[in-house]
Short mmCIF file of C-alpha atoms in Angstrom, two decimals:
data_model
loop_
_atom_site.label_atom_id
_atom_site.label_comp_id
_atom_site.label_asym_id
_atom_site.label_seq_id
_atom_site.Cartn_x
_atom_site.Cartn_y
_atom_site.Cartn_z
CA MET A 10 0.00 0.00 0.00
CA GLU A 11 1.32 3.39 -0.93
CA LYS A 12 2.07 5.63 2.07
CA ILE A 13 3.99 8.44 0.45
CA SER A 14 3.86 9.55 -3.14
CA VAL A 15 6.51 11.98 -4.32
CA GLN A 16 5.56 13.74 -7.53
CA HIS A 17 7.93 15.84 -9.64
CA LEU A 18 9.86 17.19 -6.67
CA ASN A 19 12.42 19.91 -7.35
CA PHE A 20 14.43 21.34 -4.50
CA PHE A 21 16.64 24.42 -4.27
CA TYR A 22 19.07 25.96 -1.81
CA GLY A 23 18.83 29.57 -2.97
CA VAL A 24 19.49 29.40 -6.71
CA LYS A 25 21.27 26.06 -6.55
CA GLN A 26 19.08 23.14 -7.56
CA VAL A 27 19.87 20.04 -5.53
CA LEU A 28 17.00 17.75 -6.51
CA THR A 29 15.59 17.48 -10.01
CA ASP A 30 12.20 16.02 -10.85
CA ILE A 31 12.06 13.23 -8.30
CA SER A 32 9.01 10.98 -8.46
CA LEU A 33 8.60 7.80 -6.49
CA PRO A 34 6.05 5.88 -4.45
CA ILE A 35 7.01 4.71 -0.95
CA ASP A 36 5.06 1.79 0.45
CA ASP A 37 3.79 1.31 3.96
CA ARG A 38 5.25 -1.47 6.12
CA GLN A 39 8.30 -1.69 3.93
CA ILE A 40 11.85 -0.48 4.21
CA THR A 41 12.91 1.82 1.43
CA ALA A 42 16.65 2.48 1.15
CA LEU A 43 18.17 5.46 -0.62
CA ILE A 44 21.76 5.08 -1.79
CA GLY A 45 24.19 7.20 -3.75
CA PRO A 46 27.47 9.06 -3.36
CA SER A 47 27.95 11.98 -0.94
CA GLY A 48 26.26 15.15 -2.08
CA CYS A 49 23.85 13.35 -4.42
CA GLY A 50 20.86 14.83 -2.58
CA LYS A 51 19.61 11.71 -0.80
CA SER A 52 19.75 13.31 2.65
CA THR A 53 18.13 16.49 1.38
CA PHE A 54 15.41 14.35 -0.14
CA LEU A 55 14.87 12.56 3.16
CA ARG A 56 14.60 15.89 4.98
CA THR A 57 11.92 17.13 2.60
CA LEU A 58 9.67 14.26 3.68
CA ASN A 59 9.21 15.81 7.16
CA ARG A 60 9.97 19.35 5.97
CA MET A 61 13.07 19.64 8.17
CA ASN A 62 14.58 21.70 5.37
CA ASP A 63 12.15 24.46 6.32
CA THR A 64 14.62 25.42 9.03
CA ILE A 65 17.26 26.27 6.42
CA ALA A 66 17.09 29.83 5.09
CA GLY A 67 16.64 29.99 1.31
CA ALA A 68 15.47 26.39 0.94
CA ARG A 69 12.57 25.92 -1.45
CA ALA A 70 10.65 22.95 -2.78
CA GLU A 71 8.49 22.54 -5.89
CA GLY A 72 6.17 19.68 -6.75
CA GLN A 73 4.13 17.54 -4.42
CA ILE A 74 4.67 15.01 -1.70
CA LEU A 75 1.47 13.21 -0.73
CA LEU A 76 1.25 11.57 2.68
CA ASP A 77 -1.86 9.38 2.66
CA GLY A 78 -3.02 11.44 -0.30
CA GLU A 79 -2.55 14.80 1.40
CA ASN A 80 0.05 17.25 0.07
CA ILE A 81 2.54 18.03 2.85
CA PHE A 82 3.33 21.41 1.30
CA ALA A 83 -0.33 22.47 1.43
CA PRO A 84 -1.03 25.51 3.61
CA THR A 85 -3.48 23.44 5.66
CA MET A 86 -0.69 21.04 6.68
CA GLU A 87 0.60 21.87 10.19
CA VAL A 88 4.32 21.26 10.07
CA THR A 89 4.44 20.20 13.75
CA GLN A 90 1.75 17.59 13.10
CA LEU A 91 3.50 16.41 9.98
CA ARG A 92 6.71 15.89 11.96
CA ALA A 93 4.84 14.03 14.68
CA ARG A 94 3.55 11.66 11.98
CA VAL A 95 6.87 11.43 10.16
CA GLY A 96 9.59 10.84 12.77
CA MET A 97 13.31 11.06 12.18
CA VAL A 98 16.48 9.46 13.49
CA PHE A 99 19.70 11.31 12.80
CA GLN A 100 23.19 10.37 11.71
CA ARG A 101 24.81 10.94 15.10
CA PRO A 102 22.89 9.87 18.19
CA ASN A 103 21.52 13.12 19.63
CA PRO A 104 19.75 12.42 22.92
CA PHE A 105 19.02 15.50 24.98
CA PRO A 106 21.31 16.06 27.97
CA GLN A 107 18.47 14.90 30.21
CA SER A 108 17.53 11.64 31.87
CA VAL A 109 16.70 8.54 29.86
CA PHE A 110 13.06 8.83 30.93
CA ASP A 111 12.76 12.51 30.04
CA ASN A 112 14.24 11.86 26.62
CA VAL A 113 11.57 9.31 25.72
CA ALA A 114 8.83 11.33 27.43
CA PHE A 115 9.77 14.52 25.56
CA GLY A 116 7.54 14.00 22.54
CA PRO A 117 4.38 12.87 24.37
CA ARG A 118 4.79 15.74 26.83
CA ILE A 119 5.03 18.48 24.24
CA LEU A 120 2.41 17.07 21.91
CA ASN A 121 -0.45 16.34 24.26
CA GLY A 122 0.76 16.81 27.82
CA ALA A 123 0.29 13.10 28.49
CA ARG A 124 -0.84 12.11 31.99
CA ALA A 125 1.77 10.69 34.31
CA GLN A 126 0.52 7.13 34.33
CA ALA A 127 -0.01 6.85 30.60
CA LEU A 128 3.40 8.45 30.16
CA THR A 129 5.21 5.85 32.25
CA ALA A 130 3.56 3.06 30.28
CA LEU A 131 4.35 4.72 26.99
CA VAL A 132 8.01 5.20 27.91
CA GLU A 133 8.30 1.57 28.91
CA ALA A 134 6.59 0.38 25.73
CA SER A 135 8.84 2.55 23.56
CA LEU A 136 12.01 1.36 25.30
CA ARG A 137 10.84 -2.26 24.95
CA GLN A 138 10.23 -1.75 21.25
CA VAL A 139 13.90 -0.90 20.77
CA GLY A 140 15.12 -3.59 23.17
CA LEU A 141 16.56 -1.07 25.60
CA TRP A 142 14.15 -1.59 28.49
CA ASP A 143 16.06 -4.42 30.18
CA GLU A 144 19.31 -2.49 29.90
CA VAL A 145 18.07 0.80 31.37
CA LYS A 146 15.01 -0.01 33.47
CA ASP A 147 16.95 0.50 36.72
CA GLN A 148 18.55 3.75 35.61
CA LEU A 149 15.76 5.72 33.96
CA GLY A 150 16.92 8.79 35.90
CA GLN A 151 20.44 8.55 34.54
CA ASP A 152 21.84 11.15 32.15
CA ALA A 153 21.25 9.80 28.65
CA LEU A 154 24.68 10.96 27.49
CA ARG A 155 26.25 8.29 29.73
CA LEU A 156 24.86 5.46 27.60
CA SER A 157 27.02 3.88 24.93
CA LEU A 158 26.63 5.30 21.42
CA GLY A 159 24.66 2.27 20.27
CA GLN A 160 22.33 2.58 23.26
CA GLN A 161 22.00 6.31 22.60
CA GLN A 162 20.92 5.67 19.03
CA ARG A 163 18.33 3.13 20.16
CA LEU A 164 17.18 5.65 22.75
CA CYS A 165 16.73 8.21 19.97
CA LEU A 166 14.69 5.65 18.08
CA ALA A 167 12.57 5.00 21.20
CA ARG A 168 12.11 8.75 21.58
CA THR A 169 10.81 8.91 18.03
CA LEU A 170 8.53 5.89 18.54
CA ALA A 171 7.02 7.44 21.68
CA VAL A 172 5.47 10.12 19.47
CA GLN A 173 3.69 7.22 17.68
CA PRO A 174 4.65 8.18 14.14
CA GLU A 175 3.48 6.48 10.96
CA VAL A 176 6.69 6.94 9.04
CA ILE A 177 10.28 6.74 10.35
CA LEU A 178 13.05 8.48 8.44
CA MET A 179 16.60 7.37 9.18
CA ASP A 180 19.52 9.44 8.02
CA GLU A 181 22.54 7.10 8.02
CA PRO A 182 21.57 5.90 11.49
CA CYS A 183 24.54 3.56 11.84
CA SER A 184 27.40 5.65 10.52
CA ALA A 185 28.60 6.54 14.02
CA LEU A 186 28.18 3.01 15.39
CA ASP A 187 30.38 -0.08 15.65
CA PRO A 188 29.42 -3.25 13.71
CA LEU A 189 27.63 -4.88 16.64
CA ALA A 190 25.49 -1.83 17.39
CA THR A 191 24.83 -1.56 13.65
CA LEU A 192 23.52 -5.13 13.59
CA GLU A 193 21.23 -4.34 16.52
CA ILE A 194 19.76 -1.36 14.70
CA GLU A 195 19.26 -3.41 11.54
CA GLU A 196 17.57 -6.16 13.53
CA LEU A 197 15.28 -3.52 15.01
CA MET A 198 14.42 -2.12 11.62
CA ARG A 199 13.27 -5.53 10.45
CA ARG A 200 10.97 -5.77 13.46
CA LEU A 201 9.64 -2.22 13.13
CA ARG A 202 8.91 -2.86 9.47
CA GLU A 203 5.82 -4.80 10.58
CA ARG A 204 4.22 -1.61 11.83
CA TYR A 205 5.84 1.38 10.19
CA CYS A 206 6.85 2.80 6.86
CA ILE A 207 10.64 3.18 7.05
CA VAL A 208 12.89 5.20 4.77
CA ILE A 209 16.63 4.92 5.32
CA VAL A 210 19.47 6.83 3.73
CA THR A 211 22.70 4.88 3.82
CA HIS A 212 26.23 5.02 2.50
CA ASN A 213 26.59 1.39 3.14
CA MET A 214 25.35 -0.66 0.20
CA GLN A 215 25.55 -3.95 2.09
CA GLN A 216 23.22 -2.42 4.63
CA ALA A 217 20.75 -1.39 1.94
CA ALA A 218 20.92 -4.88 0.46
CA ARG A 219 20.49 -6.52 3.88
CA VAL A 220 17.52 -4.61 5.24
CA SER A 221 15.52 -2.95 2.50
CA ASP A 222 12.64 -4.06 0.32
CA ARG A 223 13.14 -1.35 -2.24
CA THR A 224 16.13 0.75 -3.15
CA GLY A 225 16.45 4.08 -4.90
CA PHE A 226 19.75 5.19 -6.41
CA PHE A 227 20.45 8.93 -6.43
CA TRP A 228 23.05 10.56 -8.62
CA LEU A 229 23.64 14.32 -8.87
CA GLY A 230 20.22 15.20 -7.55
CA GLN A 231 18.34 12.77 -9.75
CA LEU A 232 16.68 9.47 -9.01
CA VAL A 233 18.44 7.19 -11.49
CA GLU A 234 16.75 3.95 -10.64
CA TYR A 235 14.13 2.76 -8.18
CA ASP A 236 13.16 -0.85 -7.88
CA ALA A 237 12.98 -3.89 -5.66
CA THR A 238 16.25 -4.16 -3.76
CA GLN A 239 17.00 -7.56 -5.21
CA THR A 240 16.62 -6.26 -8.73
CA ILE A 241 18.79 -3.22 -8.06
CA PHE A 242 21.60 -5.32 -6.64
CA THR A 243 21.43 -8.21 -9.10
CA ARG A 244 20.12 -6.95 -12.42
CA PRO A 245 20.11 -3.12 -12.43
CA ARG A 246 18.65 -1.70 -15.60
CA ASN A 247 20.81 1.40 -15.62
CA ALA A 248 24.54 1.16 -16.39
CA LEU A 249 25.30 3.95 -13.87
CA THR A 250 23.59 2.02 -11.09
CA GLU A 251 25.59 -1.05 -11.94
CA ASP A 252 28.85 0.93 -11.96
CA TYR A 253 28.06 2.43 -8.56
CA ILE A 254 27.01 -0.81 -6.98
CA THR A 255 30.03 -2.67 -8.23
CA GLY A 256 32.29 0.14 -7.07
CA ARG A 257 33.33 1.51 -10.45
CA ALA A 258 31.65 4.90 -9.94
CA GLY A 259 30.97 7.10 -6.98
CA MET B 25 73.28 36.33 15.53
CA SER B 26 71.56 33.20 16.75
CA GLU B 27 72.99 33.65 20.22
CA ARG B 28 71.47 37.09 20.27
CA ALA B 29 68.13 35.77 19.09
CA ASN B 30 68.21 33.22 21.87
CA TRP B 31 68.95 35.92 24.37
CA ASN B 32 66.00 37.95 23.06
CA GLU B 33 63.72 34.94 23.32
CA PHE B 34 64.81 34.39 26.88
CA LEU B 35 64.30 38.05 27.78
CA ILE B 36 60.82 38.26 26.25
CA GLY B 37 59.82 35.00 27.91
CA ALA B 38 61.08 36.21 31.27
CA VAL B 39 59.29 39.56 31.03
CA ILE B 40 56.00 37.94 30.11
CA ARG B 41 56.37 35.42 32.90
CA VAL B 42 57.07 38.15 35.46
CA ILE B 43 54.08 40.18 34.29
CA GLY B 44 51.83 37.12 34.35
CA PHE B 45 52.84 36.03 37.83
CA SER B 46 52.78 39.57 39.19
CA THR B 47 48.99 39.74 38.70
CA ILE B 48 48.63 36.75 40.97
CA GLY B 49 51.19 38.32 43.29
CA PHE B 50 49.21 41.54 43.51
CA VAL B 51 46.02 39.71 44.45
CA ILE B 52 47.89 37.88 47.19
CA LEU B 53 49.50 41.12 48.41
CA ILE B 54 46.13 42.88 48.50
CA PHE B 55 44.68 40.02 50.49
CA PHE B 56 47.53 40.16 53.00
CA PHE B 57 47.16 43.93 53.26
CA LEU B 58 43.46 43.48 53.99
CA LEU B 59 44.25 40.81 56.59
CA GLN B 60 46.92 42.94 58.22
CA GLN B 61 44.67 45.98 58.43
CA GLY B 62 41.53 44.09 59.34
CA ALA B 63 42.85 41.57 61.84
CA PRO B 64 43.38 44.11 64.68
CA ALA B 65 39.63 44.62 64.65
CA LEU B 66 39.36 41.22 66.28
CA THR B 67 41.46 42.30 69.26
CA GLN B 68 40.42 45.92 69.56
CA THR B 69 36.75 45.08 69.75
CA SER B 70 35.07 41.88 70.80
CA PRO B 71 34.31 39.94 67.60
CA GLY B 72 31.01 38.70 69.03
CA GLU B 73 29.81 42.24 68.63
CA PHE B 74 30.10 41.98 64.85
CA LEU B 75 26.95 39.90 64.84
CA GLY B 76 25.05 42.68 66.58
CA THR B 77 22.22 44.50 64.91
CA ARG B 78 23.39 48.03 65.52
CA TRP B 79 26.03 49.85 63.50
CA TYR B 80 26.87 53.04 65.39
CA PRO B 81 30.64 53.56 65.05
CA THR B 82 30.54 56.80 67.06
CA LEU B 83 29.21 54.82 70.03
CA GLU B 84 31.67 52.04 69.26
CA LEU B 85 28.86 49.71 68.25
CA TYR B 86 30.03 47.67 65.29
CA GLY B 87 27.13 45.31 64.56
CA MET B 88 27.59 44.25 60.92
CA LEU B 89 24.37 42.32 60.51
CA PRO B 90 22.40 45.25 59.05
CA LEU B 91 25.17 45.87 56.50
CA LEU B 92 25.46 42.23 55.58
CA LEU B 93 21.70 41.82 55.22
CA GLY B 94 21.52 45.12 53.33
CA SER B 95 24.04 43.83 50.79
CA LEU B 96 22.26 40.49 50.50
CA LEU B 97 18.83 42.08 50.10
CA VAL B 98 19.94 44.46 47.37
CA THR B 99 21.96 41.78 45.55
CA ALA B 100 19.29 39.09 45.73
CA THR B 101 16.58 41.46 44.49
CA ALA B 102 18.83 42.65 41.68
CA ILE B 103 19.44 39.06 40.54
CA VAL B 104 15.76 38.13 40.77
CA ILE B 105 15.05 41.04 38.42
CA ALA B 106 18.04 40.54 36.14
CA LEU B 107 17.88 36.75 35.66
CA PRO B 108 14.62 36.49 33.70
CA LEU B 109 15.44 39.62 31.72
CA GLY B 110 18.94 38.41 30.97
CA VAL B 111 17.84 34.95 29.89
CA ALA B 112 14.98 36.36 27.83
CA THR B 113 17.32 38.81 26.10
CA ALA B 114 19.83 36.06 25.42
CA VAL B 115 17.09 33.82 24.01
CA TYR B 116 15.87 36.62 21.79
CA VAL B 117 19.32 37.50 20.50
CA ARG B 118 20.41 33.90 19.93
CA GLU B 119 17.26 32.07 18.91
CA VAL B 120 14.68 34.51 17.65
CA ALA B 121 16.25 37.68 16.26
CA PRO B 122 17.06 37.80 12.54
CA SER B 123 20.79 38.00 11.95
CA TRP B 124 20.83 41.73 11.17
CA ALA B 125 19.15 42.48 14.50
CA ARG B 126 21.64 40.21 16.26
CA GLU B 127 24.55 42.09 14.71
CA ILE B 128 23.18 45.36 16.10
CA LEU B 129 22.05 44.07 19.48
CA LYS B 130 25.17 42.18 20.54
CA PRO B 131 27.56 45.16 20.51
CA LEU B 132 24.87 47.42 21.97
CA ILE B 133 24.42 45.11 24.94
CA GLU B 134 28.16 45.06 25.49
CA VAL B 135 28.27 48.88 25.37
CA LEU B 136 25.77 48.94 28.25
CA ALA B 137 28.42 47.33 30.45
CA GLY B 138 30.68 50.30 29.85
CA ILE B 139 28.43 52.99 31.32
CA PRO B 140 30.22 54.39 34.41
CA SER B 141 28.39 53.45 37.59
CA VAL B 142 28.39 57.07 38.79
CA VAL B 143 26.32 58.00 35.75
CA LEU B 144 23.81 55.29 36.56
CA GLY B 145 23.83 56.41 40.18
CA PHE B 146 23.11 59.96 39.11
CA PHE B 147 20.29 58.75 36.92
CA GLY B 148 18.94 56.74 39.86
CA MET B 149 19.05 59.71 42.20
CA THR B 150 17.49 62.27 39.92
CA MET B 151 15.06 60.21 37.86
CA LEU B 152 14.32 56.78 39.30
CA ALA B 153 14.14 57.68 43.01
CA PRO B 154 11.61 60.54 42.61
CA PHE B 155 9.60 58.37 40.23
CA LEU B 156 9.44 55.49 42.71
CA ARG B 157 8.66 57.82 45.58
CA GLU B 158 5.65 59.23 43.78
CA THR B 159 4.27 56.09 42.17
CA LEU B 160 4.70 53.87 45.24
CA ASN B 161 3.92 56.68 47.66
CA LEU B 162 7.09 56.20 49.72
CA PRO B 163 8.65 58.55 52.27
CA THR B 164 11.84 58.51 50.20
CA GLY B 165 12.78 57.11 46.83
CA LEU B 166 16.25 56.13 48.03
CA THR B 167 15.54 52.50 48.86
CA ALA B 168 16.92 48.99 48.55
CA PHE B 169 14.59 48.46 45.60
CA THR B 170 15.94 51.51 43.76
CA GLY B 171 19.46 50.18 44.20
CA ALA B 172 18.40 46.70 43.10
CA LEU B 173 16.81 48.04 39.92
CA ILE B 174 19.98 49.85 38.89
CA LEU B 175 22.21 46.94 39.90
CA ALA B 176 20.01 44.64 37.83
CA TYR B 177 20.53 46.91 34.88
CA MET B 178 24.29 46.85 35.50
CA ALA B 179 24.45 43.07 35.82
CA LEU B 180 22.31 42.56 32.73
CA PRO B 181 24.95 42.96 29.99
CA THR B 182 27.34 40.43 31.53
CA MET B 183 24.57 37.98 32.31
CA THR B 184 23.09 38.31 28.84
CA SER B 185 26.32 37.77 26.99
CA VAL B 186 27.36 34.80 29.13
CA ALA B 187 23.90 33.23 28.80
CA GLU B 188 24.00 33.88 25.07
CA ASP B 189 27.36 32.14 24.74
CA ALA B 190 25.89 29.21 26.64
CA LEU B 191 22.92 29.01 24.26
CA ASP B 192 25.28 29.29 21.33
CA ALA B 193 27.19 26.27 22.60
CA VAL B 194 24.06 24.08 22.57
CA PRO B 195 24.54 21.69 19.64
CA LYS B 196 22.20 22.19 16.71
CA SER B 197 21.48 18.47 16.80
CA TYR B 198 19.43 18.94 20.01
CA ARG B 199 17.24 21.52 18.31
CA ASP B 200 16.88 19.31 15.23
CA ALA B 201 15.82 16.38 17.40
CA ALA B 202 13.11 18.43 19.10
CA LEU B 203 11.84 19.98 15.87
CA ALA B 204 11.76 16.59 14.16
CA MET B 205 9.40 15.32 16.86
CA GLY B 206 6.92 18.07 16.11
CA ALA B 207 8.02 20.56 18.76
CA THR B 208 7.30 24.19 18.05
CA ARG B 209 10.05 26.76 18.12
CA TRP B 210 9.11 27.86 21.66
CA GLN B 211 8.96 24.33 22.97
CA THR B 212 12.38 23.73 21.47
CA ILE B 213 13.79 26.84 23.14
CA TRP B 214 12.29 26.36 26.61
CA ARG B 215 12.48 22.60 26.88
CA VAL B 216 15.72 21.87 25.07
CA SER B 217 18.00 24.84 24.45
CA VAL B 218 17.63 26.66 27.76
CA PRO B 219 17.89 23.52 29.94
CA ALA B 220 20.93 22.38 27.94
CA ALA B 221 22.54 25.77 28.59
CA ARG B 222 21.78 25.71 32.31
CA THR B 223 25.38 25.43 33.51
CA GLY B 224 26.27 28.51 31.50
CA ILE B 225 23.22 30.33 32.80
CA MET B 226 24.28 29.45 36.35
CA THR B 227 27.67 30.96 35.59
CA ALA B 228 25.91 34.09 34.39
CA VAL B 229 24.02 34.28 37.67
CA MET B 230 27.22 33.89 39.67
CA LEU B 231 28.94 36.62 37.72
CA GLY B 232 25.89 38.84 38.18
CA ILE B 233 25.95 38.24 41.94
CA GLY B 234 29.63 39.09 42.06
CA ARG B 235 29.05 42.27 40.13
CA ALA B 236 26.09 43.39 42.23
CA MET B 237 27.71 42.48 45.54
CA GLY B 238 30.86 44.46 44.89
CA GLU B 239 29.25 47.52 43.32
CA THR B 240 29.72 50.62 45.46
CA MET B 241 28.94 53.91 43.77
CA VAL B 242 25.38 53.14 42.74
CA VAL B 243 24.32 51.75 46.11
CA LEU B 244 26.01 54.61 47.90
CA MET B 245 24.03 57.07 45.81
CA VAL B 246 20.58 55.50 45.70
CA THR B 247 19.95 53.15 48.62
CA GLY B 248 19.62 55.81 51.31
CA ASN B 249 22.43 54.45 53.53
CA ALA B 250 20.46 53.94 56.71
CA ALA B 251 22.09 51.10 58.63
CA ARG B 252 18.89 49.47 59.80
CA MET B 253 17.94 45.82 59.92
CA PRO B 254 15.88 44.80 56.88
CA THR B 255 13.67 42.43 58.84
CA THR B 256 10.30 42.83 57.14
CA TRP B 257 9.23 42.56 53.53
CA ASN B 258 8.58 46.27 53.18
CA SER B 259 12.25 46.88 54.06
CA LEU B 260 12.71 46.47 50.34
CA PHE B 261 11.06 49.85 49.92
CA LEU B 262 12.99 51.53 52.74
CA PRO B 263 16.58 52.76 52.88
CA VAL B 264 19.28 50.18 53.59
CA ARG B 265 23.03 50.33 53.76
CA THR B 266 25.40 47.87 52.12
CA MET B 267 28.87 46.77 53.15
CA THR B 268 30.53 48.47 50.19
CA ALA B 269 28.73 51.76 50.74
CA THR B 270 29.75 51.72 54.40
CA ILE B 271 33.43 51.40 53.57
CA ALA B 272 33.23 54.07 50.88
CA ALA B 273 31.31 56.52 53.02
CA GLU B 274 33.26 56.15 56.25
CA MET B 275 36.83 55.38 55.24
CA GLY B 276 37.57 58.98 54.33
CA GLU B 277 36.70 60.32 57.77
CA VAL B 278 37.99 57.65 60.07
CA ALA B 279 41.15 58.09 62.14
CA ALA B 280 43.80 55.76 60.72
CA GLY B 281 44.63 53.03 63.22
CA SER B 282 41.46 53.41 65.26
CA ALA B 283 39.17 50.49 66.00
CA HIS B 284 36.64 51.85 63.51
CA TYR B 285 39.36 51.95 60.84
CA HIS B 286 40.26 48.30 61.38
CA VAL B 287 36.62 47.26 61.46
CA LEU B 288 36.10 48.83 58.05
CA PHE B 289 38.96 46.73 56.73
CA PHE B 290 37.40 43.71 58.36
CA ILE B 291 34.26 44.38 56.33
CA GLY B 292 36.55 44.43 53.30
CA ILE B 293 37.81 40.96 54.26
CA LEU B 294 34.23 39.74 54.53
CA LEU B 295 33.41 41.08 51.06
CA PHE B 296 36.55 39.48 49.67
CA VAL B 297 35.63 36.13 51.20
CA ILE B 298 32.04 36.30 49.94
CA THR B 299 32.99 37.12 46.35
CA PHE B 300 35.71 34.47 46.49
CA MET B 301 33.17 31.86 47.61
CA ILE B 302 30.81 32.85 44.81
CA ASN B 303 33.56 32.47 42.24
CA LEU B 304 34.49 29.15 43.79
CA ALA B 305 30.87 28.02 43.56
CA ALA B 306 30.76 29.05 39.91
CA ALA B 307 33.98 27.22 39.05
CA PRO B 308 32.52 23.69 38.66
CA ALA B 309 29.81 25.06 36.38
CA ILE B 310 32.39 26.82 34.23
CA LEU B 311 34.63 23.76 34.11
CA ALA B 312 31.70 21.47 33.33
CA LYS B 313 30.72 23.72 30.45
CA ARG B 314 34.23 23.58 29.10
CA ARG B 315 34.26 19.82 29.33
CA ARG B 316 31.00 19.48 27.51
CA GLY B 317 32.15 21.99 24.93
CA GLY B 318 35.16 19.78 24.30
CA LEU B 319 33.01 16.73 23.81
CA ARG B 320 30.85 17.93 20.98
#
């Protein structure tokens, strides 16, 4: 089922065009990976999906992105509500310098001032979803910056889940992590796939091949090829895709 | 040639070292001078008296409590006024103002710190005090509150720029995280940026306290200088006398070497100790900030 439909998206930083005529459907309960060399626009594309680029002066988008059929650039779309529906996990773990509990409770508190009891349950559920509950249940009051980087990244994911989003965007979520922590995150993604629409930007092609259902290949601000991951990695239609995947370009 | 260059290097290094250490030396010398001049107060009068509530040097009554409480009252009120204003200004300059406004505001705020305190005292005496007397219907406008208002204004520039630096040091990734969860700009500021900058804001408060505590000219000019105990809440709107104002007002007329003379120096020691403690209390916050700054 189609969750997001991107139609003829152009994106500019000032006069510089960084995305050119991107169109693609993104399915619900699937993992969509975006690959391509640095500066190809894949992260910018990801950040248009929750309009995080709005915070950059001079950034401008053309075209449409439909979330459940509703254009996210429409004036009736509240950007705070959009971001609550489309959560994001960043490249470097960025928990707030607050306690573990307060980190996860942040979203529910600001969005609807959740009651104390519901909040405790929600925090526990979110931490369980990312497999962190057993590790931190006795130290919920501890400063989140004391956790290991891998734990911090899972905490950030729990913090995003606590908002109860429909879509989760991940911007190279494992690039700061060691291989073991990376495996944990990938394992998590496979589990979360049952309930969420996940879009991941990654430098790591093995990662894209391991976790994703579909893969899009970006090159110089254009979407060169978009297909089932297996097809992309075994029989790409475009010569450029094949060169990149086999390491001859990029 | 090279021998000469070496000699020059050595000379320059030595001069700089001497200058650097001499600053520390001067502070130590000043402290010893204070001790030497203040210590006789302990023998010439009975130190228990210092805790008395009456300061009448002509009757040889040296109760310092009214002075100490006067200083604390004025300082505390000044900080209570200056803290929200300072933080709000810092938030505006750092998080809200467009960059052109920031470029104008930052130097302007720093210029405020350069206004001589006697000018502010004059302003307080001629403008603020009559205004307060009339609007609040007071017997005199020269009150603790008048002094606190002006001290707040004086502490504001330092507090604002320190708080602003602290906000500036908050990583952008925190803000991004909050915004990406659907937080509004205000929620991001009050629930993420300001709490993350709290150690720096504490430093700002400490510096403000130090500034207000040690300020002399303004309090001498606008607080009325009556050495009475500020025991009730409306003391805020009555004259008080601070430790600094006492030294400034009386040192010129006291007989050198008399008990009164030594007691005034003893008050100086007290002030020195208090400001030193405040700086000491601020040190962990400053160091913690530096550590965090090094991390990310």
